[in-house]
GROMACS .gro file of C-alpha atoms in nm:
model
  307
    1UNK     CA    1   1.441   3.174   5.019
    2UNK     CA    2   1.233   3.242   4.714
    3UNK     CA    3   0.860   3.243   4.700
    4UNK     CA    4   0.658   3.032   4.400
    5UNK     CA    5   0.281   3.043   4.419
    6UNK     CA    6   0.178   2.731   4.275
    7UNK     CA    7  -0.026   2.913   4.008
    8UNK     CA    8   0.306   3.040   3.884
    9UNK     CA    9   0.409   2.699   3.874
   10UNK     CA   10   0.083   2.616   3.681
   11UNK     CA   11   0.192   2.891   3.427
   12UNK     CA   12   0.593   2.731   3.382
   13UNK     CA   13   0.449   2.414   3.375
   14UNK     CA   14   0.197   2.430   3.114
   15UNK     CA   15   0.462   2.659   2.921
   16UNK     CA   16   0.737   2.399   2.936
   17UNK     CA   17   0.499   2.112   2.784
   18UNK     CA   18   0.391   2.354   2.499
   19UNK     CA   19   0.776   2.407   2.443
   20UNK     CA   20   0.874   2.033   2.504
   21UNK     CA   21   0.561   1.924   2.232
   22UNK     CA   22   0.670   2.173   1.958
   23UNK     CA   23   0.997   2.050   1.977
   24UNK     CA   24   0.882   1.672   1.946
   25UNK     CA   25   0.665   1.748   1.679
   26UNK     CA   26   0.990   1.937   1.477
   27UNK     CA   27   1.198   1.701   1.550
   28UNK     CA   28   1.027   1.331   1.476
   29UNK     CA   29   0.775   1.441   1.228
   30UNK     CA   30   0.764   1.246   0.931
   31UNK     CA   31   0.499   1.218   0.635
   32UNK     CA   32   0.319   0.914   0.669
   33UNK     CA   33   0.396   0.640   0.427
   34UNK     CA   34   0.223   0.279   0.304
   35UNK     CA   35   0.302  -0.036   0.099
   36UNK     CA   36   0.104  -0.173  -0.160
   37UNK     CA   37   0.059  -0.508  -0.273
   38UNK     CA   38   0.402  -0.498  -0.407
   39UNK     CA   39   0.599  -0.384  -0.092
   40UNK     CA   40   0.644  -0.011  -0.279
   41UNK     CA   41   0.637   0.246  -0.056
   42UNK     CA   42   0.373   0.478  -0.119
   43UNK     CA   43   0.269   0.830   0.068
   44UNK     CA   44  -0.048   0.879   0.180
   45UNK     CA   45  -0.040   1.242   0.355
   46UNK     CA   46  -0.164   1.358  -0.012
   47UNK     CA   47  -0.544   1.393  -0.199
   48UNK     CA   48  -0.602   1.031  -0.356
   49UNK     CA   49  -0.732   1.013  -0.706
   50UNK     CA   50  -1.009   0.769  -0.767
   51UNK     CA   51  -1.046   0.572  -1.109
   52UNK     CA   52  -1.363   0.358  -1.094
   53UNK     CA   53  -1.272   0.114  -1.419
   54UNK     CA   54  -1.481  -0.099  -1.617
   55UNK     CA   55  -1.318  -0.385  -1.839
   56UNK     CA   56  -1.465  -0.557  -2.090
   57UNK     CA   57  -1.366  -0.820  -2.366
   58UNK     CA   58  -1.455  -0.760  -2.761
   59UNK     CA   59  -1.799  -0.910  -2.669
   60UNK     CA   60  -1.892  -0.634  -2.418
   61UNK     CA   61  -1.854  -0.919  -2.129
   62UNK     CA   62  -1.724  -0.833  -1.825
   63UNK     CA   63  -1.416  -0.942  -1.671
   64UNK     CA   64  -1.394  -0.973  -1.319
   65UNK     CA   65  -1.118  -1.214  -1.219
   66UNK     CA   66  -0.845  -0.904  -1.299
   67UNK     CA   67  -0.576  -0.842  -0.965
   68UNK     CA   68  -0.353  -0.528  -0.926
   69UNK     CA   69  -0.118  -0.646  -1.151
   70UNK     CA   70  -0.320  -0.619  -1.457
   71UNK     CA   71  -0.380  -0.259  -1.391
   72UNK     CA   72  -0.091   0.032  -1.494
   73UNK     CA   73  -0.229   0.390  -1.426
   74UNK     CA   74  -0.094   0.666  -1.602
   75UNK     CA   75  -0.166   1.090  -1.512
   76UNK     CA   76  -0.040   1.327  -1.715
   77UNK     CA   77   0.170   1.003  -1.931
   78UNK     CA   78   0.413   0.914  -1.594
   79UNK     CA   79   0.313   0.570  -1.441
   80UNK     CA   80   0.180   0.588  -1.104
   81UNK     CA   81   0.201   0.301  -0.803
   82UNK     CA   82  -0.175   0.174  -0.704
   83UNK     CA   83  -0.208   0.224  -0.378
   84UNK     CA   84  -0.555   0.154  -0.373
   85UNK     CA   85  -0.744  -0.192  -0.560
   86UNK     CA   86  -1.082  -0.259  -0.475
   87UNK     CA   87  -1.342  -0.511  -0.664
   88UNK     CA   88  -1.679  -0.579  -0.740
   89UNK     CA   89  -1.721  -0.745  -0.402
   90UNK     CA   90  -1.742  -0.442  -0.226
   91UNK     CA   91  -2.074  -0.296  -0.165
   92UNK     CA   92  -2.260  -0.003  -0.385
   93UNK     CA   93  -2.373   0.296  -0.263
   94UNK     CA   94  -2.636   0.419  -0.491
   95UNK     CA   95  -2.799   0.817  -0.583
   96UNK     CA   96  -3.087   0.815  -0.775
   97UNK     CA   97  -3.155   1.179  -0.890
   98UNK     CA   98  -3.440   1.261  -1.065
   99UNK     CA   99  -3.547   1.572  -1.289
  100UNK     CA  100  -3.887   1.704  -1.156
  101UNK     CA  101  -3.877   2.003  -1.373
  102UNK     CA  102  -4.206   2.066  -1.597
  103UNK     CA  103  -4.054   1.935  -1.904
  104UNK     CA  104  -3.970   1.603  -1.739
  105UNK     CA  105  -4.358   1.538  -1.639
  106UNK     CA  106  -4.416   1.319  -1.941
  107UNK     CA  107  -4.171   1.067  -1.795
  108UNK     CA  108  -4.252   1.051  -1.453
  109UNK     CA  109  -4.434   0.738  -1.472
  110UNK     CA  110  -4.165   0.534  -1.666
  111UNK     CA  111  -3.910   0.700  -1.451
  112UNK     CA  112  -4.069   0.581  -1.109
  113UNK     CA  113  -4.148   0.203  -1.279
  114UNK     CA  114  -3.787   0.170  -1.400
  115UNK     CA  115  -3.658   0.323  -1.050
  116UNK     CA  116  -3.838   0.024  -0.885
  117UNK     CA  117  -3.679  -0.220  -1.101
  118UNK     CA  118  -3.349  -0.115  -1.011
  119UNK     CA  119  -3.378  -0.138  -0.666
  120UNK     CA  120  -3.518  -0.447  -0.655
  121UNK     CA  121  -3.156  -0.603  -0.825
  122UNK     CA  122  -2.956  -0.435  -0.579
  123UNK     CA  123  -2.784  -0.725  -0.379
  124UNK     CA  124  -2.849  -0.741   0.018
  125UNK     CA  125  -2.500  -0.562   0.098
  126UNK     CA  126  -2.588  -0.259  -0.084
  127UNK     CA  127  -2.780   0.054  -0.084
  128UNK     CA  128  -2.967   0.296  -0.270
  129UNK     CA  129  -3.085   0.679  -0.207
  130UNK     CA  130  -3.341   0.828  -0.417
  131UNK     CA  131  -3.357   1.245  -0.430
  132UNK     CA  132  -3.546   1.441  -0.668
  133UNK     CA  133  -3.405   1.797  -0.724
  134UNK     CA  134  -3.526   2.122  -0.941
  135UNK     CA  135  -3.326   2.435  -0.790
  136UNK     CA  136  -3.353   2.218  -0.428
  137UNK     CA  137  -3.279   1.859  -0.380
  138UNK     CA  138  -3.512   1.674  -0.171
  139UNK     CA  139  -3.490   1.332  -0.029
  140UNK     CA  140  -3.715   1.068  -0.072
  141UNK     CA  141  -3.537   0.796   0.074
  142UNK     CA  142  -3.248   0.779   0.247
  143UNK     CA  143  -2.977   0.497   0.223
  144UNK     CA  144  -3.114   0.189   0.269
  145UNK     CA  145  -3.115  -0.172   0.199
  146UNK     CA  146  -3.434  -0.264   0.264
  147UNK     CA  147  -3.652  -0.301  -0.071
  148UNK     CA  148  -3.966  -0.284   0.049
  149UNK     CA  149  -3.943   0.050   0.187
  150UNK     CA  150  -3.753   0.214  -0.103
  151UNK     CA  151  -4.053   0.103  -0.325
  152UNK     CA  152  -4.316   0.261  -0.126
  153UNK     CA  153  -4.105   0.601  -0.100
  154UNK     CA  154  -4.077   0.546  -0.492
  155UNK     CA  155  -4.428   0.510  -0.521
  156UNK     CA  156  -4.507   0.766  -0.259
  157UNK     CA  157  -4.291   1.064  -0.403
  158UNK     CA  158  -4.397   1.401  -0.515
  159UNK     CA  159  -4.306   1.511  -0.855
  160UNK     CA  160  -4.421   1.862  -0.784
  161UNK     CA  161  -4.098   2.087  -0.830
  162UNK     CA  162  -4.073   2.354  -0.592
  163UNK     CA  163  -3.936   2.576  -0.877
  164UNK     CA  164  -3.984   2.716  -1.196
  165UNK     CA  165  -3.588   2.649  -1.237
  166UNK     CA  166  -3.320   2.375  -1.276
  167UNK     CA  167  -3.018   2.405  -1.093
  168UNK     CA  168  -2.791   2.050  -1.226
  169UNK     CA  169  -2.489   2.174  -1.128
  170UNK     CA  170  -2.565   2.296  -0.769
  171UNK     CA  171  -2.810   1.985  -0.671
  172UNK     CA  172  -2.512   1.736  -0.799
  173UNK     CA  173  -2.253   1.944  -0.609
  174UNK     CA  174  -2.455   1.881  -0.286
  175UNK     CA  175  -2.525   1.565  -0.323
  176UNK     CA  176  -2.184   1.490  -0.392
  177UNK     CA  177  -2.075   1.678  -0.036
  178UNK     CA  178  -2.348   1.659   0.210
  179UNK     CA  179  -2.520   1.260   0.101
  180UNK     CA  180  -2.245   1.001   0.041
  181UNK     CA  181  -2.107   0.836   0.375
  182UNK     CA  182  -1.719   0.845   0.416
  183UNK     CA  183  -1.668   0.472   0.453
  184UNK     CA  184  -1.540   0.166   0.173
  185UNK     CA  185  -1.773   0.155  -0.034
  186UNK     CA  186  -1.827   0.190  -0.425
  187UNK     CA  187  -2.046   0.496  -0.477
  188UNK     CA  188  -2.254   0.598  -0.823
  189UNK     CA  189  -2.504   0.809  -0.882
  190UNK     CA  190  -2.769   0.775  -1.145
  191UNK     CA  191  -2.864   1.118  -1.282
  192UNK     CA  192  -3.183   1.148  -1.503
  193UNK     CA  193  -3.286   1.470  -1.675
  194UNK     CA  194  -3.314   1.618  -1.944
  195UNK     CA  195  -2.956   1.863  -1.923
  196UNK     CA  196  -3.140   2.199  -1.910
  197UNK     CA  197  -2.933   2.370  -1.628
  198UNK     CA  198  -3.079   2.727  -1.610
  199UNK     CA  199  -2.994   2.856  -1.276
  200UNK     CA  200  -2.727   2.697  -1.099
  201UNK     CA  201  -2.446   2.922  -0.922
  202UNK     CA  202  -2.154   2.619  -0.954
  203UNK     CA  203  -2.026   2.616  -1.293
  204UNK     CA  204  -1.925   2.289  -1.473
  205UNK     CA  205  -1.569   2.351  -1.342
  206UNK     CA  206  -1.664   2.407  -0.982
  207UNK     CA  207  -1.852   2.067  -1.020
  208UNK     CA  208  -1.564   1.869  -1.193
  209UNK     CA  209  -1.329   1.998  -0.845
  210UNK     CA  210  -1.590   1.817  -0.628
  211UNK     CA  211  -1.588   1.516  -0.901
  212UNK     CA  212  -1.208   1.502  -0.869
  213UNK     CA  213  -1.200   1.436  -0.521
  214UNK     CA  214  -1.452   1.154  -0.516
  215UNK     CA  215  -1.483   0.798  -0.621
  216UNK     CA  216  -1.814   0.843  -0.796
  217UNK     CA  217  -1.918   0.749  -1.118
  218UNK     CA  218  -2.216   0.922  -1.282
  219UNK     CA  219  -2.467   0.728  -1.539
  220UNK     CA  220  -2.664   0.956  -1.707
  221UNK     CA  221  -3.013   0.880  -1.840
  222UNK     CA  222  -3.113   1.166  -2.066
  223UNK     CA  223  -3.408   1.256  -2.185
  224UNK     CA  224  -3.284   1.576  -2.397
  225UNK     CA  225  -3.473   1.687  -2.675
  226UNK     CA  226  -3.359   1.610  -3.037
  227UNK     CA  227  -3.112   1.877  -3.174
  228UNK     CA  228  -3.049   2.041  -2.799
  229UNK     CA  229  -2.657   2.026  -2.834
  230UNK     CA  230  -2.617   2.252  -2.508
  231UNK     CA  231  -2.807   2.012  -2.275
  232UNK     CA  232  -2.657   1.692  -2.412
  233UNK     CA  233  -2.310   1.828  -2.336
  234UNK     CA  234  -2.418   1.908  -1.979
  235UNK     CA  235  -2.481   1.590  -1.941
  236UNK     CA  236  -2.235   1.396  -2.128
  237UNK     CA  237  -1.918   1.647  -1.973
  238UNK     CA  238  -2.039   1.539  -1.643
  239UNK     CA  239  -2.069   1.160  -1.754
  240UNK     CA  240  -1.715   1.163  -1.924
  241UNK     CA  241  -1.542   1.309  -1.654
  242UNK     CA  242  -1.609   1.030  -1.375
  243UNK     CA  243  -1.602   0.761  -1.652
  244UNK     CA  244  -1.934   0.698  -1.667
  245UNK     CA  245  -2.199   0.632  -1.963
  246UNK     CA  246  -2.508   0.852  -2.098
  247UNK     CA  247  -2.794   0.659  -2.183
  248UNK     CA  248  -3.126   0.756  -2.429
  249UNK     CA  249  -3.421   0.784  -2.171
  250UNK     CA  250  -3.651   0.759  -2.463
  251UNK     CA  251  -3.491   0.306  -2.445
  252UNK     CA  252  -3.638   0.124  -2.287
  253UNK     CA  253  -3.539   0.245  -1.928
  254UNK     CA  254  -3.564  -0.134  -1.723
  255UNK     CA  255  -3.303  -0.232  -1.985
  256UNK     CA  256  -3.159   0.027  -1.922
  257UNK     CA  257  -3.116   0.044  -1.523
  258UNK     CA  258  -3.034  -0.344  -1.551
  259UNK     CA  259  -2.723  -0.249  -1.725
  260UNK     CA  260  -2.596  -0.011  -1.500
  261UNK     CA  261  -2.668  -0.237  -1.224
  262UNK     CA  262  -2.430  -0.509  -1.352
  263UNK     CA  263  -2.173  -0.237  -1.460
  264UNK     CA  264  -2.165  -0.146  -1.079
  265UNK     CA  265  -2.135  -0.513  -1.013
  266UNK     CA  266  -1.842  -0.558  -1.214
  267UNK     CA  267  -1.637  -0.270  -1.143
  268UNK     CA  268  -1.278  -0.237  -0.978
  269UNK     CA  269  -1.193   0.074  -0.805
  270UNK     CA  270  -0.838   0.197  -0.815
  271UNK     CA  271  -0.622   0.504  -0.708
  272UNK     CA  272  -0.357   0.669  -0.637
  273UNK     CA  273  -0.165   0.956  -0.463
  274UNK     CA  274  -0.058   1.223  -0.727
  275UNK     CA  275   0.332   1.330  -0.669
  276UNK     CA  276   0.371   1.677  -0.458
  277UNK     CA  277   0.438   1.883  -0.743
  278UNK     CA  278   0.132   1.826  -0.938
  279UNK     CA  279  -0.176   1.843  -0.673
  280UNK     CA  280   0.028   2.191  -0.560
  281UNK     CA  281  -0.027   2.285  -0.954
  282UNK     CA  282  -0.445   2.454  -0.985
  283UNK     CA  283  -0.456   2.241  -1.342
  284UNK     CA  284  -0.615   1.932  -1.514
  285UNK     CA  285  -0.428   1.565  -1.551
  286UNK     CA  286  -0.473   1.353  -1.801
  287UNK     CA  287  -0.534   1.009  -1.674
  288UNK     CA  288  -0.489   0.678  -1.834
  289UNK     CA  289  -0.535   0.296  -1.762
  290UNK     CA  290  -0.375   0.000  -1.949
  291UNK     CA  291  -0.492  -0.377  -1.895
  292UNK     CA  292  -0.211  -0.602  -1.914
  293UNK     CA  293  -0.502  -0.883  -2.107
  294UNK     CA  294  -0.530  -0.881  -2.533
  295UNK     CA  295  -0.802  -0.740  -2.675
  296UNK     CA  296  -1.013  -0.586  -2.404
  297UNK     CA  297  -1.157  -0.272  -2.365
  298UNK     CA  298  -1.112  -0.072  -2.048
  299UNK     CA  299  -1.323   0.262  -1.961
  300UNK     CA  300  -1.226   0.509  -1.673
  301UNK     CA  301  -1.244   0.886  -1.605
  302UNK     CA  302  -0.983   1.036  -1.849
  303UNK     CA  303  -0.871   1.304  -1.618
  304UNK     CA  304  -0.823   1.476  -1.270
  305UNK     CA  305  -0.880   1.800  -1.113
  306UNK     CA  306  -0.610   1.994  -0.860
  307UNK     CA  307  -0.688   2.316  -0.763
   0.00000   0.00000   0.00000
């Protein structure tokens, strides 16, 4: 007769079910696939690309009755199948960033009045943040919906920066990563500053890789000095690539945050899964979106980042 302890029958056993899963897994394993509104299959096991649109007649007046069907989405000039189509009815999720550098002071005031004003159009569903950065971001109020309170952390904030520096690139890459909650939302983030970037570690291409993989669209208020060509384009490369708009701080700034706020309202959120070949490829697609409606004007980020 031959002897088992039962801890050597522990051992086969758990070494069998290892065996027996491995073999499951190789054998039924299949990338994981979808249908969109069309009954196209679609797969999903890939990075999707977000394209935040705006549309707009000859008038500047938005149009907000558009379905999937209107929409054709192009990368790198091959058309792509939505597989995702969201619309305005889907709540915001809001960043206000704010400049405290030294050569912002002058605004502060304005900046805090018009930061008020926008908050207080946000609709009950959605929510704003506000963080002011130099080389550190700092919170001043976390996501919330509840006006009241975001006023009084407006009004309570310190504009003191913690250092001599400005670090754009760096605070935008961490809010980006570590603020915005993973859930369906329509995200933005309101940047105002006045482009000097003097000490960040990210570059502008290290930025646009965290861009890519995100669904948020960055307005840029800018408050760049006459003749400063090397801010402006910090700012309006950041702007352009999401599919944004840069605004003159020096406006009126309540007009100003009141037309962002209905651009947010108004926008449809699309995207798609980029075929295997090109999100193996480290390079940059051009993107493109065509309204099937005459004479309209459509805005969206022009490109996308695999790495």
């Amino acid at each position: 007769m031959i002897n088992i302890h039962y801890k050597h029958v522990q051992i086969l056993d758990k070494y069998l079910f290892t065996l027996v899963l491995a073999l499951i897994l190789m054998l039924f394993y299949k990338p994981v696939y979808a249908q969109n509104n069309d009954g196209e299959t679609i797969k999903v096991n890939a990075t999707l690309v977000n394209v935040p649109v705006i549309v707009t007649d000859k008038n500047d007046h938005f149009i907000s009755n558009l379905t999937i069907n209107d929409f054709t989405i192009y990368a790198d000039q091959k058309k792509q199948i939505p597989a995702v189509f969201e619309t305005s009815n889907e709540p915001l999720q809001v960043i206000i960033m704010l400049d405290i550098s030294e050569s912002m002071n002058k605004y502060f005031k304005e900046i805090r009045n018009s930061a008020i004003d926008f908050v207080k159009v946000l609709r009950p569903k959605d929510q704003a943040m506000i963080v002011t950065f130099d080389c550190t971001v700092h919170v001043v109020s976390d996501f919330s919906s509840k006006t009241e309170k975001l006023i009084s952390d407006i009004n309570t904030m310190s504009t003191i920066p913690s250092s001599p520096s400005t670090c754009i690139y760096d605070c935008l890459s961490e809010v980006v990563e570590k603020y915005f909650k993973e859930d369906k939302t329509r995200k933005a983030i309101i940047l105002l500053t006045d482009g000097d970037d003097n000490f960040s570690g990210r570059s502008f291409s290290g930025l646009r890789y965290t861009l890519s993989n995100s669904s948020i669209v960055v307005y840029g208020i800018s408050y760049v000095l006459a003749g400063d060509i090397a801010s402006a384009d910090v700012i309006n490369q950041i702007v352009d690539f999401t599919g944004g708009k840069t605004f003159n701080g020096e406006n009126n700034t309540k007009k100003v945050f009141s037309e962002i706020t209905k651009e947010l309202q108004n926008q449809y959120q699309l995207g798609f899964y980029p075929d295997e070949a090109e999100k193996s490829e480290a390079a940059l697609h051009d993107i493109k979106v065509e309204v099937s409606r005459p004479n309209v004007k459509v805005r969206a980020r022009h490109s996308y980042l695999t790495k």
